[in-house]
mmCIF file with all atom_site columns, C-alpha atoms in Angstrom:
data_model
loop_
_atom_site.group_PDB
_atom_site.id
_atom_site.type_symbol
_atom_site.label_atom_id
_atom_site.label_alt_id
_atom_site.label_comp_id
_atom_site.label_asym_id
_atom_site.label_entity_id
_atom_site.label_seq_id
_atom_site.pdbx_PDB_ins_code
_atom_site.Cartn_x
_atom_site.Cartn_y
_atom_site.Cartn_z
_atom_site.occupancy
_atom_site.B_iso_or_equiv
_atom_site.pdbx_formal_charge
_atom_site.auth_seq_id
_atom_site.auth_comp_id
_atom_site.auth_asym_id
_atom_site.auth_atom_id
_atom_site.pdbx_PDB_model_num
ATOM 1   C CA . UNK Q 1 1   ? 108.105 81.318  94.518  1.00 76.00 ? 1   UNK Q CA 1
ATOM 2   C CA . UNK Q 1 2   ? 106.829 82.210  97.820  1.00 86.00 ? 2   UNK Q CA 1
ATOM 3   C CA . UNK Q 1 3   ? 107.170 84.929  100.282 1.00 90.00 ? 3   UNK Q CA 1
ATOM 4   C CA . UNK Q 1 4   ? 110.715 83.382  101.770 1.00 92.00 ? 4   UNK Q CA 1
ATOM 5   C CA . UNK Q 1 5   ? 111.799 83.161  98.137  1.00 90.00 ? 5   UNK Q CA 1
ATOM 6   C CA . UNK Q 1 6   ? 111.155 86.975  97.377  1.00 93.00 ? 6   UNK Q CA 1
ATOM 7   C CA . UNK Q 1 7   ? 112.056 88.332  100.671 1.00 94.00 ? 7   UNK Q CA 1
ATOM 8   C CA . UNK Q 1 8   ? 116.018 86.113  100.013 1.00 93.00 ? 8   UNK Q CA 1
ATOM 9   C CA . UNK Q 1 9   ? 115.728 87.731  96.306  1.00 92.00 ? 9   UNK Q CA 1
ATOM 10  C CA . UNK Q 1 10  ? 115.194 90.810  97.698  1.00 95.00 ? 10  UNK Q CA 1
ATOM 11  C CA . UNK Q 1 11  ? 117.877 90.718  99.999  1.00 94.00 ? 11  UNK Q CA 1
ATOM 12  C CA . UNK Q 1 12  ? 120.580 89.405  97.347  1.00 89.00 ? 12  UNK Q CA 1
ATOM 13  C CA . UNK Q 1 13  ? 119.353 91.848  94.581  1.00 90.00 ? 13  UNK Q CA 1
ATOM 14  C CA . UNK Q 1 14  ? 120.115 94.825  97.170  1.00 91.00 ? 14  UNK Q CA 1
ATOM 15  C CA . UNK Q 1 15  ? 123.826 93.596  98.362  1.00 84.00 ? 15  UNK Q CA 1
ATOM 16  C CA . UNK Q 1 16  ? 125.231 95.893  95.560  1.00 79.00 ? 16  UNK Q CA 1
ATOM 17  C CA . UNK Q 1 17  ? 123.356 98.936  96.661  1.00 85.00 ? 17  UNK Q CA 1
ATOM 18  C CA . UNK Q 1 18  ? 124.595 97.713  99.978  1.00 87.00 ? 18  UNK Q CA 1
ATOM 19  C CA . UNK Q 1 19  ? 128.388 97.844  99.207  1.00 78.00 ? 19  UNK Q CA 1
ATOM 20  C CA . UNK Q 1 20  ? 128.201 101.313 97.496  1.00 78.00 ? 20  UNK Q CA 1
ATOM 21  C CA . UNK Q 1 21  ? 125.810 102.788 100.702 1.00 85.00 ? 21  UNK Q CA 1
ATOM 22  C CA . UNK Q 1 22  ? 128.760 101.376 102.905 1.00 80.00 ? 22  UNK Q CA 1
ATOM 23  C CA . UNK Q 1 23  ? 131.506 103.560 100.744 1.00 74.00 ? 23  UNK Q CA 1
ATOM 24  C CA . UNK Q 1 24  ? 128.703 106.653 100.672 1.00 80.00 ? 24  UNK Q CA 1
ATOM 25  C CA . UNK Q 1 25  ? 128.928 105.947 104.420 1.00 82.00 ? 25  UNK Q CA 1
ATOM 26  C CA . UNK Q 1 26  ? 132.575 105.976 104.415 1.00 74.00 ? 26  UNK Q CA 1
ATOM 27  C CA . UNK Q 1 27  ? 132.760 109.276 102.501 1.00 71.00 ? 27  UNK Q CA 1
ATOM 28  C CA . UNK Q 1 28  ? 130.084 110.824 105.116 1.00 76.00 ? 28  UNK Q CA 1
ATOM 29  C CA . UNK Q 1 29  ? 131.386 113.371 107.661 1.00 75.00 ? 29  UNK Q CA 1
ATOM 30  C CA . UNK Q 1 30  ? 128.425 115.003 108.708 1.00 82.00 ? 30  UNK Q CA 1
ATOM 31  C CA . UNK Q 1 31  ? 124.304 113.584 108.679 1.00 87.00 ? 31  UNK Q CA 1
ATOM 32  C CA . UNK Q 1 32  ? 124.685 110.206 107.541 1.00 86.00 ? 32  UNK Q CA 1
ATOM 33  C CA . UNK Q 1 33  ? 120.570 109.256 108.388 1.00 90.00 ? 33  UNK Q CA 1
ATOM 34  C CA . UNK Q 1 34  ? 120.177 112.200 105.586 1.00 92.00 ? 34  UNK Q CA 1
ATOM 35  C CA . UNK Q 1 35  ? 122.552 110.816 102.880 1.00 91.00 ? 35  UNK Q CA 1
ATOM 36  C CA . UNK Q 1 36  ? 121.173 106.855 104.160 1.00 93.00 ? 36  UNK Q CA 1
ATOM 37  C CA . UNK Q 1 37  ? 117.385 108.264 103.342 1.00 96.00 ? 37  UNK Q CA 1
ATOM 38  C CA . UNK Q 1 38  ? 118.666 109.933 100.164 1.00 94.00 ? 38  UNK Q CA 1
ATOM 39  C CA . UNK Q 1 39  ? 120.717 106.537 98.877  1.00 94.00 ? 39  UNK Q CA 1
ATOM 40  C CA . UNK Q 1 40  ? 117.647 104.517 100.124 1.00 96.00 ? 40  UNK Q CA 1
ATOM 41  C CA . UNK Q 1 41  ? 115.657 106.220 98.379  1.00 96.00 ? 41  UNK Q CA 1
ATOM 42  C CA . UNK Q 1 42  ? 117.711 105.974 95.022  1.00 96.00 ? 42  UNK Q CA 1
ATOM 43  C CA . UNK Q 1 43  ? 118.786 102.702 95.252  1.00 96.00 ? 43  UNK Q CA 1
ATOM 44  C CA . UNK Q 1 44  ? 115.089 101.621 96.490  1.00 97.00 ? 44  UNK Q CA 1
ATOM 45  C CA . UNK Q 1 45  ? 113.451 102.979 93.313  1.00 97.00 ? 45  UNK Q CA 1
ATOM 46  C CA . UNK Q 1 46  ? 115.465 101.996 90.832  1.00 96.00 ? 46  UNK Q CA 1
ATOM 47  C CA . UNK Q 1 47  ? 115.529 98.542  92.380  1.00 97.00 ? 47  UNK Q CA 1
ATOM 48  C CA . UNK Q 1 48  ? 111.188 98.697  92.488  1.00 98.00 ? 48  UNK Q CA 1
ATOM 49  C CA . UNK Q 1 49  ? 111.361 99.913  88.953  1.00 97.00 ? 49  UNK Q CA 1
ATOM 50  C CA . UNK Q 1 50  ? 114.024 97.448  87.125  1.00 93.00 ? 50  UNK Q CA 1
ATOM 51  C CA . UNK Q 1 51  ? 111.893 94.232  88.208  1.00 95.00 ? 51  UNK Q CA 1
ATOM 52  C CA . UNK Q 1 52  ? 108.776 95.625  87.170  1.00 96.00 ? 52  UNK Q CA 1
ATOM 53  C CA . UNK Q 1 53  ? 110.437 96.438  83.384  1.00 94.00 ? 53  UNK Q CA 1
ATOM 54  C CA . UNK Q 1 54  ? 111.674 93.307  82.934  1.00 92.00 ? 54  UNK Q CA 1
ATOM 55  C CA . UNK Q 1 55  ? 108.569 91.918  84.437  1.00 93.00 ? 55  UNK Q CA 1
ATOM 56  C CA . UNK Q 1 56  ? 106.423 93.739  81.755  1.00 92.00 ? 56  UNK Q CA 1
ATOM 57  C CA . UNK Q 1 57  ? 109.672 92.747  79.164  1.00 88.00 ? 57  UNK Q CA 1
ATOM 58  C CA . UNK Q 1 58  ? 109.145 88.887  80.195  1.00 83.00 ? 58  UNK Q CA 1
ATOM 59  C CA . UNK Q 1 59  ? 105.402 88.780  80.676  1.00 72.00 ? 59  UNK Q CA 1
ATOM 60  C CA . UNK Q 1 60  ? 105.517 89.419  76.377  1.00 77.00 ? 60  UNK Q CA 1
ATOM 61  C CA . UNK Q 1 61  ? 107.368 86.114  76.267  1.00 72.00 ? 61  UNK Q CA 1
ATOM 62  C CA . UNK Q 1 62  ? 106.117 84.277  78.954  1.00 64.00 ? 62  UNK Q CA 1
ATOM 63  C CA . UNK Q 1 63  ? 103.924 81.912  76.984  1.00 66.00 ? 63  UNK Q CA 1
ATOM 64  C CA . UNK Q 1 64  ? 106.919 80.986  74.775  1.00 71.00 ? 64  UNK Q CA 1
ATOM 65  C CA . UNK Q 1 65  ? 109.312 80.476  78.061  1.00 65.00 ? 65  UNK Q CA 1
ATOM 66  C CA . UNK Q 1 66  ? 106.834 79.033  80.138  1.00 64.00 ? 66  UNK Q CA 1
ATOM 67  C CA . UNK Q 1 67  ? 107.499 75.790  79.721  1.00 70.00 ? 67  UNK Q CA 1
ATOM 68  C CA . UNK Q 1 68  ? 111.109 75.885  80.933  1.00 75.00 ? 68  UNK Q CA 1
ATOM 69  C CA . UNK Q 1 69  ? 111.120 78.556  83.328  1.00 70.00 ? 69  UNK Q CA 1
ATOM 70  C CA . UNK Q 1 70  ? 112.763 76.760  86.146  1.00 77.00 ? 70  UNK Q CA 1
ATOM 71  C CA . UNK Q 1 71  ? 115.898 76.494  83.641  1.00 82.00 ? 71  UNK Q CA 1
ATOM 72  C CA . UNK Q 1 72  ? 115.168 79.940  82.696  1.00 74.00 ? 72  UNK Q CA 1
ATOM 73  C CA . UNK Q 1 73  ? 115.526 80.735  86.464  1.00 73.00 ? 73  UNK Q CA 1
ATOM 74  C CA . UNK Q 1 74  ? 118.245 79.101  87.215  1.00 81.00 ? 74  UNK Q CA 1
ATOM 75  C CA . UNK Q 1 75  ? 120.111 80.278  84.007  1.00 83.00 ? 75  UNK Q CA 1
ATOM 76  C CA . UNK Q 1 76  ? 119.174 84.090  84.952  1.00 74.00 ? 76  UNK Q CA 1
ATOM 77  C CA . UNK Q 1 77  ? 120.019 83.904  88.744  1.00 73.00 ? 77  UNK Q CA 1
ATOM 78  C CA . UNK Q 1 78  ? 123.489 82.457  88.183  1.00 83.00 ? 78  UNK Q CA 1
ATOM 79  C CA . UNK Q 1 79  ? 125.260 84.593  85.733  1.00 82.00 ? 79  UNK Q CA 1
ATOM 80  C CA . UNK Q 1 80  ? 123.739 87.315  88.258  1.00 71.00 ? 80  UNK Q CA 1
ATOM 81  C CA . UNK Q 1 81  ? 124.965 86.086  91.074  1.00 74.00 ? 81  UNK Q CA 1
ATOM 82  C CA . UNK Q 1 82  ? 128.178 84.746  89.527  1.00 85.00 ? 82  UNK Q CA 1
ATOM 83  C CA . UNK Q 1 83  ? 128.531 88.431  88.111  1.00 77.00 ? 83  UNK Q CA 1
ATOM 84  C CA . UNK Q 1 84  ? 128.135 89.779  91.502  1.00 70.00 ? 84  UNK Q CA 1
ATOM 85  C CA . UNK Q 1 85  ? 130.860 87.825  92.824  1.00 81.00 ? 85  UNK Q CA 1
ATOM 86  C CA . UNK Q 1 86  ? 133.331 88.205  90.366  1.00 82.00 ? 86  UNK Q CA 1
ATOM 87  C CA . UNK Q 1 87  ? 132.238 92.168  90.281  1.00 72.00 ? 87  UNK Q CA 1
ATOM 88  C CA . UNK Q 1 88  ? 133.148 91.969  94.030  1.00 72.00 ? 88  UNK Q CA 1
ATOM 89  C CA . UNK Q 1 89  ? 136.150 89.816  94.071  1.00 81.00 ? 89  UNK Q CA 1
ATOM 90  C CA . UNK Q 1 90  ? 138.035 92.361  91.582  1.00 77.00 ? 90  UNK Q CA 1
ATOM 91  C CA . UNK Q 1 91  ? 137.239 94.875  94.218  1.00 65.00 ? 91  UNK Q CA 1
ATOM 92  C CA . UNK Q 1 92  ? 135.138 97.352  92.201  1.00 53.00 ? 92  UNK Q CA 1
ATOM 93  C CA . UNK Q 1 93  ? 133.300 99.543  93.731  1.00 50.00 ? 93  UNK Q CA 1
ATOM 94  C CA . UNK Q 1 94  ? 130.924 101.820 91.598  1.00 47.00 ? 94  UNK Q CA 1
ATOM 95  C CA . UNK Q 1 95  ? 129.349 105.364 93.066  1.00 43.00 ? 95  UNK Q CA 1
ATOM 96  C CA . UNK Q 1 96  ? 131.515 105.376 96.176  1.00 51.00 ? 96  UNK Q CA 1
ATOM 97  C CA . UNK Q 1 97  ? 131.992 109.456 96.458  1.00 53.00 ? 97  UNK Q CA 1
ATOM 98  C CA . UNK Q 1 98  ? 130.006 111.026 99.312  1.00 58.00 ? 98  UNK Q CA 1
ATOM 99  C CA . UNK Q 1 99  ? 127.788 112.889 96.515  1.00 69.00 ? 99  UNK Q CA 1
ATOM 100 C CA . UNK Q 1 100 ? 124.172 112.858 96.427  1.00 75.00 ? 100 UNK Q CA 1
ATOM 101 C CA . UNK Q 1 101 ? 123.595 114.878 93.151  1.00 78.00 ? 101 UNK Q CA 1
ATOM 102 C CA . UNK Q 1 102 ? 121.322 113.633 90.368  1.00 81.00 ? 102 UNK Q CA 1
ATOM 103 C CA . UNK Q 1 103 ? 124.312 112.753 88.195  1.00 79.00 ? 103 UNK Q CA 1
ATOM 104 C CA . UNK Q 1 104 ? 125.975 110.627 90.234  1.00 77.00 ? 104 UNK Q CA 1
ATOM 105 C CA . UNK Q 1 105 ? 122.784 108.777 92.203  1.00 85.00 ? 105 UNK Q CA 1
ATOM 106 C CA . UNK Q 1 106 ? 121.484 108.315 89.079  1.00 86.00 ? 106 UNK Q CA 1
ATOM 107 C CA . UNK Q 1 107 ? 124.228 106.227 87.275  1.00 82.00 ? 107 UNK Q CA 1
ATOM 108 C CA . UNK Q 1 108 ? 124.798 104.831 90.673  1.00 80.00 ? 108 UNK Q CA 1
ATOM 109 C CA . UNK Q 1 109 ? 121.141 103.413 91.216  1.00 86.00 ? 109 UNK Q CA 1
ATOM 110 C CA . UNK Q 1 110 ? 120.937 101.919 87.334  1.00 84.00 ? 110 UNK Q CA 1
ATOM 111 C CA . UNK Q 1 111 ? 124.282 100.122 87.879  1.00 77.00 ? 111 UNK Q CA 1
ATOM 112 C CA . UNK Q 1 112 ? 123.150 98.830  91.103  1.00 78.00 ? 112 UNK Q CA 1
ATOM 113 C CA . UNK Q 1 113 ? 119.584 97.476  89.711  1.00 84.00 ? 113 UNK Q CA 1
ATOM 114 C CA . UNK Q 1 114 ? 120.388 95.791  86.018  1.00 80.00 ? 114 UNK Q CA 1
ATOM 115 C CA . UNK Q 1 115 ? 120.219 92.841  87.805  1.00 82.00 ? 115 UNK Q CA 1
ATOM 116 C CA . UNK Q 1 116 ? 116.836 93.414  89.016  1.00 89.00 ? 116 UNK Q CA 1
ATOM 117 C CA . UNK Q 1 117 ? 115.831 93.931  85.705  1.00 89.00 ? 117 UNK Q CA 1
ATOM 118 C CA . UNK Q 1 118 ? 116.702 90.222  84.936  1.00 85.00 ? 118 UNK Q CA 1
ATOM 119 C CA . UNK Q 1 119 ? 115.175 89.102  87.879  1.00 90.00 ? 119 UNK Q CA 1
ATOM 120 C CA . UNK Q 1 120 ? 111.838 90.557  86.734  1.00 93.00 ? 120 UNK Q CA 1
ATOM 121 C CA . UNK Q 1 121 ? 111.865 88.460  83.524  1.00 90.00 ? 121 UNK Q CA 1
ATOM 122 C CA . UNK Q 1 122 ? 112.422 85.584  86.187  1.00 87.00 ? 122 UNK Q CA 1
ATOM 123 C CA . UNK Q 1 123 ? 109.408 86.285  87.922  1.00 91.00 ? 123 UNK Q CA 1
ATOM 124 C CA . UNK Q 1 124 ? 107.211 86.966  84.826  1.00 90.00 ? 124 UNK Q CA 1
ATOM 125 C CA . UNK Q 1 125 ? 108.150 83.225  83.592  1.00 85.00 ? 125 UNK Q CA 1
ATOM 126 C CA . UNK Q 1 126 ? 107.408 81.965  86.855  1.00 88.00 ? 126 UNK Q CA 1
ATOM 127 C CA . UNK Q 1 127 ? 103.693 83.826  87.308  1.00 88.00 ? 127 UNK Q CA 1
ATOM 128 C CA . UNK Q 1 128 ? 104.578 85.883  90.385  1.00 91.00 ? 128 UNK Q CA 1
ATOM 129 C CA . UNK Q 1 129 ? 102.657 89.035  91.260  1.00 94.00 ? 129 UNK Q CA 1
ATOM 130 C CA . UNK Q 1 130 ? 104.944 91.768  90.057  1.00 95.00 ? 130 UNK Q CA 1
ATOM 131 C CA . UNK Q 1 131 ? 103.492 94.554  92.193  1.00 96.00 ? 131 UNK Q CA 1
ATOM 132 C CA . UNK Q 1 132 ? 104.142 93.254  96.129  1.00 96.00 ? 132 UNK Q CA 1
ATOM 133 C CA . UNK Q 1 133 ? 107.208 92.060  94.987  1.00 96.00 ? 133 UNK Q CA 1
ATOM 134 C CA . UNK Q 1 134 ? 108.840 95.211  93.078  1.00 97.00 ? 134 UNK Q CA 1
ATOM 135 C CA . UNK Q 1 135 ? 107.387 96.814  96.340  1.00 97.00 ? 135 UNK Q CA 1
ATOM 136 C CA . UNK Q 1 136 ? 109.284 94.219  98.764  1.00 97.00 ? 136 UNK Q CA 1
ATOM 137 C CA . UNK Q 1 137 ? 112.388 94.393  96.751  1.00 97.00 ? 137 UNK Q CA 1
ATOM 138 C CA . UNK Q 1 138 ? 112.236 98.547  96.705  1.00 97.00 ? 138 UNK Q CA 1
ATOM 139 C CA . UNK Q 1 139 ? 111.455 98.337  100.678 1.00 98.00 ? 139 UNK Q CA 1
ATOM 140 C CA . UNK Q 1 140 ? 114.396 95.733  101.703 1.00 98.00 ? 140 UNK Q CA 1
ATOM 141 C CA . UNK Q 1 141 ? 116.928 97.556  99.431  1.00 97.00 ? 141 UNK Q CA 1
ATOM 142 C CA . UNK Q 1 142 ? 115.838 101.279 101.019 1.00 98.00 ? 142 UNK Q CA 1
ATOM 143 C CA . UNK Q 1 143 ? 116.239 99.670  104.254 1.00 98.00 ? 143 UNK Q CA 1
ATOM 144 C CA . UNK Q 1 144 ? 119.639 98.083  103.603 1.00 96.00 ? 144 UNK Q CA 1
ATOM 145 C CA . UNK Q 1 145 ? 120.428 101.054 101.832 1.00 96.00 ? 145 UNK Q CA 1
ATOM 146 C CA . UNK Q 1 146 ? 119.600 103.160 104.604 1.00 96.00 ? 146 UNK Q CA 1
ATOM 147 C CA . UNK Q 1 147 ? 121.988 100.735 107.246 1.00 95.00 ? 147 UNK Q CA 1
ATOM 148 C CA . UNK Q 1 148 ? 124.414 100.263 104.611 1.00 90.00 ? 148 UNK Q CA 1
ATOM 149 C CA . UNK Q 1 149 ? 125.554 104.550 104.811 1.00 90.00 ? 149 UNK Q CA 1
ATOM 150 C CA . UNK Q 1 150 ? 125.160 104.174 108.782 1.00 91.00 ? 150 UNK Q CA 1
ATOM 151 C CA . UNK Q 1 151 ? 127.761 100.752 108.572 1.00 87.00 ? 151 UNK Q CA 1
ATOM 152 C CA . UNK Q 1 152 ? 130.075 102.308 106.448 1.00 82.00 ? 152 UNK Q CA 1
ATOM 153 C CA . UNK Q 1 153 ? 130.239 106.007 108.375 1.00 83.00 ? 153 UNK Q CA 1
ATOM 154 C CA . UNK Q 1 154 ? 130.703 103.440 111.431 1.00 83.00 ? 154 UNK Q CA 1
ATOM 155 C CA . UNK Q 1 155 ? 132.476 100.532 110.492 1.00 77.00 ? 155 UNK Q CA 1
ATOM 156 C CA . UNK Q 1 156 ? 133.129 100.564 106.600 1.00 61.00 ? 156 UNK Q CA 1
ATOM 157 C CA . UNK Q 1 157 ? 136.834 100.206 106.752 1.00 60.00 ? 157 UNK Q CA 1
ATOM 158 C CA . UNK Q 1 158 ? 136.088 96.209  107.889 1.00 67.00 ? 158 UNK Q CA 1
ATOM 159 C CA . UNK Q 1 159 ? 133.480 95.063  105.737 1.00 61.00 ? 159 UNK Q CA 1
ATOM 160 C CA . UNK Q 1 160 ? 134.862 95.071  102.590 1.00 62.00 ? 160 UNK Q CA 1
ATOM 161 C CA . UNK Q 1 161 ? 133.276 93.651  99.242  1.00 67.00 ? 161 UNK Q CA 1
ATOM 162 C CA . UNK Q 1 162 ? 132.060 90.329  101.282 1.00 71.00 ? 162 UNK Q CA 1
ATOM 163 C CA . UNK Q 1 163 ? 128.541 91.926  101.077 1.00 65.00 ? 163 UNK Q CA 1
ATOM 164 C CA . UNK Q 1 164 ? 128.099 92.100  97.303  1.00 65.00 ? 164 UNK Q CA 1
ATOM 165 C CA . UNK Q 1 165 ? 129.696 88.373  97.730  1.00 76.00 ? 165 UNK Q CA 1
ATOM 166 C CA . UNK Q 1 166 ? 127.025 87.352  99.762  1.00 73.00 ? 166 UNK Q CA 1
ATOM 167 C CA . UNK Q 1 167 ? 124.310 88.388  97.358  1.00 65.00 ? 167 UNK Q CA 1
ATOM 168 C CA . UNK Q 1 168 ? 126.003 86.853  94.290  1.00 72.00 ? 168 UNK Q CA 1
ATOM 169 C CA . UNK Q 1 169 ? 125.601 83.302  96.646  1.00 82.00 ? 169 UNK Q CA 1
ATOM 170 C CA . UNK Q 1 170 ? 122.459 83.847  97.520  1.00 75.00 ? 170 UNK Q CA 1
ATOM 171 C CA . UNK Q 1 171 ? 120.974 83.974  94.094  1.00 71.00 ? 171 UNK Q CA 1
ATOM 172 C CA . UNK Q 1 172 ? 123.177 81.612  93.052  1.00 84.00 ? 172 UNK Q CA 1
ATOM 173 C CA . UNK Q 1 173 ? 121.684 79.614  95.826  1.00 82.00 ? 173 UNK Q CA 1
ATOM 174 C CA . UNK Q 1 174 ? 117.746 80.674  95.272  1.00 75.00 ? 174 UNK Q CA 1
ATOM 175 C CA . UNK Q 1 175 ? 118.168 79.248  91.136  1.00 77.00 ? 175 UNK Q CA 1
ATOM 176 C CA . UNK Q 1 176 ? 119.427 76.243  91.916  1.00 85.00 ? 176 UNK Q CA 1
ATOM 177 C CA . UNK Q 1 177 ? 116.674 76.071  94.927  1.00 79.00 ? 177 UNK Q CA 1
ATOM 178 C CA . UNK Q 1 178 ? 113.567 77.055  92.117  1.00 74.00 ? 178 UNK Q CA 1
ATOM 179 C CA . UNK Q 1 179 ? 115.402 74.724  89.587  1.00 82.00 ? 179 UNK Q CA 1
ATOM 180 C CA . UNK Q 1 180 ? 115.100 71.736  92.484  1.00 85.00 ? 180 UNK Q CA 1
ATOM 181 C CA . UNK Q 1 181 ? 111.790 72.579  93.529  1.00 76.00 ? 181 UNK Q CA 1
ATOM 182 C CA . UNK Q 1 182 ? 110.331 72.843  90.093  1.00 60.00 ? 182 UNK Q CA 1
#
């Protein structure tokens, strides 16, 4: 999987954080580059943190799934991504108050990263370095994060669930790409 690979994961893995930073956004009145650094920051751990569990999860098993990790990766990415997109086709929309507080970032961030936490198993049977890449995927998703709350205290009311669509595809579209490529 190379840098191009990661940086598309990335991007896909953070849609969801995405759609709920866009209805934080919505629900801002006042400072919305405070609540975007706060969300960022949420969303950006827990989406650094879930890959690098299921990373140290999948690296136990990785001699056993070696063998048929492009199946493994295509397996994994799909029901993701085709959980994504149904997720964001029935219109749900989880954490989408205007509140910051522990107890509802928290829930918020955990929702928004199980998916990462599959992803890391992904990368464990396919021998990628799990440090720069929990560290790209915590980046990109604080920085979509971040515009996500500007977008949505701007322009929510447009957008819609097509991001969270989006990132279903495109991991939909990076499995069947590994799967290809071998």
């Amino acid at each position: 999987m190379g840098l191009l690979d990661l940086l598309l994961v990335a991007v896909g893995l953070s849609m969801d954080a995405f759609a709920v930073s866009v209805c934080k956004g919505l629900n801002t009145k006042k400072h919305p580059e405070k609540v975007g650094f706060i969300a960022g920051l949420y969303f950006g751990g827990f989406q650094a943190l879930m890959p690098t569990l299921g990373y140290i999860c999948g690296g136990t098993i990785r001699q056993y799934i070696e063998a048929v990790s492009k199946y493994v990766a295509l397996f994994l990415l799909c029901i993701i991504g085709i959980n994504m997109i149904r997720e964001n086709l029935k219109g749900e929309c989880k954490g989408t108050s205007g509140e910051l507080g522990f107890t509802v970032m928290i829930p918020a961030a955990i929702a928004t990263s199980i998916d990462a936490f599959a992803v890391g198993i992904t990368l464990a049977a396919l021998n990628v370095k799990i440090l720069p890449s929990a560290a790209l995927i915590g980046t990109t998703t604080f920085l979509i994060a971040f515009a996500g709350v500007w977008i949505g205290h701007f322009f929510g009311d447009r957008l819609g669930n097509r991001a969270g669509i989006l990132g279903g595809v495109i991991l939909i579209l990076i499995g069947v790409r590994i799967f290809i490529m071998g």
